[in-house]
Amino acid sequence: MKRLAIPVMLLLTMSTTYAQTKPGAGAKKTSPKTVAKPKAAPAIKKEDVDEGKVLLTKSDCLACHKVDTKVVGPAYADVAKKYPYSTANVDLLSTKIINGGSGTWGAVPMAAHPALAAADVKKMVTYILSLNAK
Ligand code: HEC
């Protein structure tokens, strides 16, 4: 009986040690994969947001748009809700502002803004879409 006790104890010690070091046996499971993001959007640049906000006041935008309420055009907060910030949406909305747009928010079309620089319009849109994050 005594001769058997030592190997059994050794076996027990070994198995508990194994259980502790076994991957995934710990309380916290750390997955090597990070949580999948819904397609990485570039971070919103604060300086673009600030500049975009100023540019909006210099153009005619605010004659037809307010942040929180619909005027002639949709509220910018509603635009931000509809379009999550992404490069594709910034490009899409910039094109619509420059070329004019219609049919998305109602019967009234938005006039074209061919005189605006594309880079400036993108900043305006970046500001508009940043409203969703607040
Ligand atoms: C004369 C009024 C008017 C002016 C000025 C105007 N908008 Fe609009 N805007 C509208 C209307 C109306 C719509 C809705 C068009 C539609 O239903 O597709 C709109 C839509 C938009 C949208 C959403 C487009 C979409 O397809 O969802 C954005 C973004 C926008 N305007 C930004 C601007 C910016 C920036 C300016 C200034 C450079 C501006 N607007 C100037 C009337 C205007």
PDB file of C-alpha atoms and ligand atoms in Angstrom:
ATOM      1  CA  MET A   1       0.000   0.000   0.000  1.00  0.00           C
ATOM      2  CA  LYS A   2       2.763   2.421   0.947  1.00  0.00           C
ATOM      3  CA  ARG A   3       4.542   1.746  -2.318  1.00  0.00           C
ATOM      4  CA  LEU A   4       1.505   2.828  -4.295  1.00  0.00           C
ATOM      5  CA  ALA A   5       0.882   6.061  -2.378  1.00  0.00           C
ATOM      6  CA  ILE A   6       3.878   7.930  -3.767  1.00  0.00           C
ATOM      7  CA  PRO A   7       3.168   7.396  -7.493  1.00  0.00           C
ATOM      8  CA  VAL A   8      -0.495   8.258  -6.921  1.00  0.00           C
ATOM      9  CA  MET A   9       0.392  11.493  -5.159  1.00  0.00           C
ATOM     10  CA  LEU A  10       2.837  12.318  -7.881  1.00  0.00           C
ATOM     11  CA  LEU A  11       0.182  11.731 -10.481  1.00  0.00           C
ATOM     12  CA  LEU A  12      -2.277  13.929  -8.631  1.00  0.00           C
ATOM     13  CA  THR A  13       0.229  16.755  -8.330  1.00  0.00           C
ATOM     14  CA  MET A  14       1.080  16.486 -11.976  1.00  0.00           C
ATOM     15  CA  SER A  15      -2.528  16.552 -13.102  1.00  0.00           C
ATOM     16  CA  THR A  16      -3.405  19.606 -11.016  1.00  0.00           C
ATOM     17  CA  THR A  17      -0.334  21.411 -12.294  1.00  0.00           C
ATOM     18  CA  TYR A  18      -1.380  20.542 -15.791  1.00  0.00           C
ATOM     19  CA  ALA A  19      -4.883  21.845 -15.229  1.00  0.00           C
ATOM     20  CA  GLN A  20      -3.501  25.151 -14.040  1.00  0.00           C
ATOM     21  CA  THR A  21      -1.186  25.690 -16.948  1.00  0.00           C
ATOM     22  CA  LYS A  22      -3.494  24.295 -19.597  1.00  0.00           C
ATOM     23  CA  PRO A  23      -4.374  27.073 -22.030  1.00  0.00           C
ATOM     24  CA  GLY A  24      -7.852  28.360 -21.396  1.00  0.00           C
ATOM     25  CA  ALA A  25      -8.014  26.859 -17.905  1.00  0.00           C
ATOM     26  CA  GLY A  26      -7.638  30.216 -16.199  1.00  0.00           C
ATOM     27  CA  ALA A  27     -10.563  32.349 -15.130  1.00  0.00           C
ATOM     28  CA  LYS A  28      -9.979  34.874 -17.898  1.00  0.00           C
ATOM     29  CA  LYS A  29     -10.009  33.602 -21.412  1.00  0.00           C
ATOM     30  CA  THR A  30      -7.934  35.822 -23.602  1.00  0.00           C
ATOM     31  CA  SER A  31      -8.724  35.295 -27.196  1.00  0.00           C
ATOM     32  CA  PRO A  32      -5.856  36.021 -29.566  1.00  0.00           C
ATOM     33  CA  LYS A  33      -8.280  37.648 -31.984  1.00  0.00           C
ATOM     34  CA  THR A  34      -9.524  41.099 -31.063  1.00  0.00           C
ATOM     35  CA  VAL A  35     -13.214  41.790 -31.442  1.00  0.00           C
ATOM     36  CA  ALA A  36     -14.048  42.276 -35.087  1.00  0.00           C
ATOM     37  CA  LYS A  37     -14.757  45.894 -35.873  1.00  0.00           C
ATOM     38  CA  PRO A  38     -17.397  46.689 -38.502  1.00  0.00           C
ATOM     39  CA  LYS A  39     -14.810  47.701 -41.075  1.00  0.00           C
ATOM     40  CA  ALA A  40     -12.222  50.064 -39.712  1.00  0.00           C
ATOM     41  CA  ALA A  41     -13.232  53.676 -40.231  1.00  0.00           C
ATOM     42  CA  PRO A  42     -10.472  56.241 -40.081  1.00  0.00           C
ATOM     43  CA  ALA A  43     -10.439  58.264 -36.897  1.00  0.00           C
ATOM     44  CA  ILE A  44     -12.208  61.596 -37.152  1.00  0.00           C
ATOM     45  CA  LYS A  45      -9.608  64.345 -37.150  1.00  0.00           C
ATOM     46  CA  LYS A  46     -10.489  67.073 -34.699  1.00  0.00           C
ATOM     47  CA  GLU A  47      -8.910  69.775 -36.834  1.00  0.00           C
ATOM     48  CA  ASP A  48     -11.079  68.727 -39.810  1.00  0.00           C
ATOM     49  CA  VAL A  49     -14.188  68.913 -37.611  1.00  0.00           C
ATOM     50  CA  ASP A  50     -13.266  72.366 -36.330  1.00  0.00           C
ATOM     51  CA  GLU A  51     -12.404  73.655 -39.786  1.00  0.00           C
ATOM     52  CA  GLY A  52     -15.523  72.101 -41.305  1.00  0.00           C
ATOM     53  CA  LYS A  53     -17.703  73.854 -38.766  1.00  0.00           C
ATOM     54  CA  VAL A  54     -16.175  77.222 -39.667  1.00  0.00           C
ATOM     55  CA  LEU A  55     -16.434  76.520 -43.414  1.00  0.00           C
ATOM     56  CA  LEU A  56     -20.160  75.779 -43.044  1.00  0.00           C
ATOM     57  CA  THR A  57     -20.760  79.232 -41.623  1.00  0.00           C
ATOM     58  CA  LYS A  58     -18.900  80.811 -44.531  1.00  0.00           C
ATOM     59  CA  SER A  59     -21.003  79.105 -47.198  1.00  0.00           C
ATOM     60  CA  ASP A  60     -24.798  79.167 -47.655  1.00  0.00           C
ATOM     61  CA  CYS A  61     -25.384  75.849 -45.854  1.00  0.00           C
ATOM     62  CA  LEU A  62     -26.946  77.295 -42.722  1.00  0.00           C
ATOM     63  CA  ALA A  63     -29.627  79.045 -44.740  1.00  0.00           C
ATOM     64  CA  CYS A  64     -31.167  75.621 -45.315  1.00  0.00           C
ATOM     65  CA  HIS A  65     -29.712  73.436 -42.564  1.00  0.00           C
ATOM     66  CA  LYS A  66     -29.635  73.561 -38.791  1.00  0.00           C
ATOM     67  CA  VAL A  67     -27.940  71.061 -36.524  1.00  0.00           C
ATOM     68  CA  ASP A  68     -31.029  69.880 -34.637  1.00  0.00           C
ATOM     69  CA  THR A  69     -34.032  70.867 -36.714  1.00  0.00           C
ATOM     70  CA  LYS A  70     -35.107  70.420 -40.291  1.00  0.00           C
ATOM     71  CA  VAL A  71     -35.274  73.686 -42.203  1.00  0.00           C
ATOM     72  CA  VAL A  72     -35.312  73.387 -45.987  1.00  0.00           C
ATOM     73  CA  GLY A  73     -32.805  70.572 -45.781  1.00  0.00           C
ATOM     74  CA  PRO A  74     -32.495  67.819 -43.169  1.00  0.00           C
ATOM     75  CA  ALA A  75     -31.061  68.531 -39.701  1.00  0.00           C
ATOM     76  CA  TYR A  76     -27.368  67.727 -39.653  1.00  0.00           C
ATOM     77  CA  ALA A  77     -27.925  65.512 -36.627  1.00  0.00           C
ATOM     78  CA  ASP A  78     -30.300  63.405 -38.752  1.00  0.00           C
ATOM     79  CA  VAL A  79     -27.771  63.251 -41.580  1.00  0.00           C
ATOM     80  CA  ALA A  80     -25.175  62.036 -39.057  1.00  0.00           C
ATOM     81  CA  LYS A  81     -27.560  59.350 -37.809  1.00  0.00           C
ATOM     82  CA  LYS A  82     -28.234  58.123 -41.322  1.00  0.00           C
ATOM     83  CA  TYR A  83     -24.619  58.010 -42.449  1.00  0.00           C
ATOM     84  CA  PRO A  84     -21.984  56.615 -40.056  1.00  0.00           C
ATOM     85  CA  TYR A  85     -18.620  58.289 -40.425  1.00  0.00           C
ATOM     86  CA  SER A  86     -16.560  56.513 -43.075  1.00  0.00           C
ATOM     87  CA  THR A  87     -14.423  57.490 -46.026  1.00  0.00           C
ATOM     88  CA  ALA A  88     -17.098  56.202 -48.386  1.00  0.00           C
ATOM     89  CA  ASN A  89     -19.859  58.272 -46.780  1.00  0.00           C
ATOM     90  CA  VAL A  90     -17.714  61.406 -46.670  1.00  0.00           C
ATOM     91  CA  ASP A  91     -17.037  60.979 -50.393  1.00  0.00           C
ATOM     92  CA  LEU A  92     -20.688  60.235 -51.170  1.00  0.00           C
ATOM     93  CA  LEU A  93     -22.045  63.266 -49.328  1.00  0.00           C
ATOM     94  CA  SER A  94     -19.298  65.560 -50.624  1.00  0.00           C
ATOM     95  CA  THR A  95     -20.224  64.620 -54.181  1.00  0.00           C
ATOM     96  CA  LYS A  96     -23.885  65.360 -53.439  1.00  0.00           C
ATOM     97  CA  ILE A  97     -23.082  68.776 -51.990  1.00  0.00           C
ATOM     98  CA  ILE A  98     -20.899  69.724 -54.935  1.00  0.00           C
ATOM     99  CA  ASN A  99     -23.189  68.321 -57.644  1.00  0.00           C
ATOM    100  CA  GLY A 100     -26.506  68.844 -55.850  1.00  0.00           C
ATOM    101  CA  GLY A 101     -28.722  66.105 -54.531  1.00  0.00           C
ATOM    102  CA  SER A 102     -32.368  65.113 -54.405  1.00  0.00           C
ATOM    103  CA  GLY A 103     -34.794  62.424 -53.400  1.00  0.00           C
ATOM    104  CA  THR A 104     -33.167  61.239 -50.193  1.00  0.00           C
ATOM    105  CA  TRP A 105     -34.941  63.448 -47.657  1.00  0.00           C
ATOM    106  CA  GLY A 106     -37.965  64.648 -49.546  1.00  0.00           C
ATOM    107  CA  ALA A 107     -39.082  66.445 -52.655  1.00  0.00           C
ATOM    108  CA  VAL A 108     -36.877  69.515 -52.273  1.00  0.00           C
ATOM    109  CA  PRO A 109     -33.520  69.155 -54.015  1.00  0.00           C
ATOM    110  CA  MET A 110     -30.280  70.658 -52.747  1.00  0.00           C
ATOM    111  CA  ALA A 111     -28.643  73.117 -55.061  1.00  0.00           C
ATOM    112  CA  ALA A 112     -25.204  72.293 -56.422  1.00  0.00           C
ATOM    113  CA  HIS A 113     -22.122  73.963 -54.990  1.00  0.00           C
ATOM    114  CA  PRO A 114     -19.633  73.735 -57.866  1.00  0.00           C
ATOM    115  CA  ALA A 115     -17.538  76.630 -56.562  1.00  0.00           C
ATOM    116  CA  LEU A 116     -16.568  74.842 -53.350  1.00  0.00           C
ATOM    117  CA  ALA A 117     -13.252  73.021 -53.112  1.00  0.00           C
ATOM    118  CA  ALA A 118     -13.655  69.274 -52.628  1.00  0.00           C
ATOM    119  CA  ALA A 119     -11.238  69.263 -49.694  1.00  0.00           C
ATOM    120  CA  ASP A 120     -13.297  71.936 -47.925  1.00  0.00           C
ATOM    121  CA  VAL A 121     -16.551  70.098 -48.542  1.00  0.00           C
ATOM    122  CA  LYS A 122     -15.042  66.927 -47.087  1.00  0.00           C
ATOM    123  CA  LYS A 123     -14.220  68.815 -43.914  1.00  0.00           C
ATOM    124  CA  MET A 124     -17.779  70.141 -43.746  1.00  0.00           C
ATOM    125  CA  VAL A 125     -19.094  66.607 -44.081  1.00  0.00           C
ATOM    126  CA  THR A 126     -16.622  65.368 -41.484  1.00  0.00           C
ATOM    127  CA  TYR A 127     -18.011  67.961 -39.082  1.00  0.00           C
ATOM    128  CA  ILE A 128     -21.606  66.961 -39.909  1.00  0.00           C
ATOM    129  CA  LEU A 129     -20.957  63.250 -39.424  1.00  0.00           C
ATOM    130  CA  SER A 130     -19.060  63.901 -36.201  1.00  0.00           C
ATOM    131  CA  LEU A 131     -22.337  65.118 -34.678  1.00  0.00           C
ATOM    132  CA  ASN A 132     -23.368  61.503 -34.279  1.00  0.00           C
ATOM    133  CA  ALA A 133     -20.571  60.848 -31.834  1.00  0.00           C
ATOM    134  CA  LYS A 134     -21.778  63.494 -29.402  1.00  0.00           C
TER     135      LYS A 134
HETATM  136  C1  HEC B   1     -31.125  75.909 -50.792  1.00  0.00           C
HETATM  137  C2  HEC B   1     -31.119  75.089 -49.621  1.00  0.00           C
HETATM  138  C3  HEC B   1     -29.856  74.312 -49.297  1.00  0.00           C
HETATM  139  C4  HEC B   1     -28.571  74.790 -49.168  1.00  0.00           C
HETATM  140  C5  HEC B   1     -28.076  76.207 -49.380  1.00  0.00           C
HETATM  141  C6  HEC B   1     -27.767  73.652 -48.758  1.00  0.00           C
HETATM  142  N1  HEC B   1     -28.530  72.544 -48.664  1.00  0.00           N
HETATM  143 FE1  HEC B   1     -27.901  70.709 -48.087  1.00  0.00          FE
HETATM  144  N2  HEC B   1     -29.722  69.953 -48.516  1.00  0.00           N
HETATM  145  C7  HEC B   1     -30.838  70.696 -48.882  1.00  0.00           C
HETATM  146  C8  HEC B   1     -31.940  69.798 -49.162  1.00  0.00           C
HETATM  147  C9  HEC B   1     -33.338  70.195 -49.599  1.00  0.00           C
HETATM  148  C10 HEC B   1     -31.448  68.489 -48.938  1.00  0.00           C
HETATM  149  C11 HEC B   1     -32.188  67.168 -49.116  1.00  0.00           C
HETATM  150  C12 HEC B   1     -31.897  66.631 -50.516  1.00  0.00           C
HETATM  151  C13 HEC B   1     -32.434  65.253 -50.707  1.00  0.00           C
HETATM  152  O1  HEC B   1     -33.545  64.945 -50.265  1.00  0.00           O
HETATM  153  O2  HEC B   1     -31.711  64.441 -51.329  1.00  0.00           O
HETATM  154  C14 HEC B   1     -30.060  68.632 -48.507  1.00  0.00           C
HETATM  155  C15 HEC B   1     -29.244  67.570 -48.161  1.00  0.00           C
HETATM  156  C16 HEC B   1     -27.984  67.699 -47.625  1.00  0.00           C
HETATM  157  C17 HEC B   1     -27.185  66.613 -47.109  1.00  0.00           C
HETATM  158  C18 HEC B   1     -27.599  65.138 -47.100  1.00  0.00           C
HETATM  159  C19 HEC B   1     -27.474  64.564 -48.491  1.00  0.00           C
HETATM  160  C20 HEC B   1     -28.013  63.159 -48.620  1.00  0.00           C
HETATM  161  O3  HEC B   1     -28.042  62.684 -49.748  1.00  0.00           O
HETATM  162  O4  HEC B   1     -28.411  62.518 -47.626  1.00  0.00           O
HETATM  163  C21 HEC B   1     -26.000  67.155 -46.676  1.00  0.00           C
HETATM  164  C22 HEC B   1     -24.828  66.414 -46.074  1.00  0.00           C
HETATM  165  C23 HEC B   1     -26.068  68.575 -46.937  1.00  0.00           C
HETATM  166  N3  HEC B   1     -27.274  68.865 -47.499  1.00  0.00           N
HETATM  167  C24 HEC B   1     -25.063  69.464 -46.640  1.00  0.00           C
HETATM  168  C25 HEC B   1     -25.050  70.787 -47.078  1.00  0.00           C
HETATM  169  C26 HEC B   1     -23.902  71.653 -47.011  1.00  0.00           C
HETATM  170  C27 HEC B   1     -22.564  71.264 -46.409  1.00  0.00           C
HETATM  171  C28 HEC B   1     -24.258  72.826 -47.551  1.00  0.00           C
HETATM  172  C29 HEC B   1     -23.422  74.070 -47.758  1.00  0.00           C
HETATM  173  C30 HEC B   1     -22.258  73.904 -48.612  1.00  0.00           C
HETATM  174  C31 HEC B   1     -25.650  72.705 -47.939  1.00  0.00           C
HETATM  175  N4  HEC B   1     -26.089  71.460 -47.662  1.00  0.00           N
HETATM  176  C32 HEC B   1     -26.405  73.720 -48.511  1.00  0.00           C
HETATM  177  C33 HEC B   1     -30.905  72.072 -49.007  1.00  0.00           C
HETATM  178  C34 HEC B   1     -29.807  72.892 -48.983  1.00  0.00           C
END
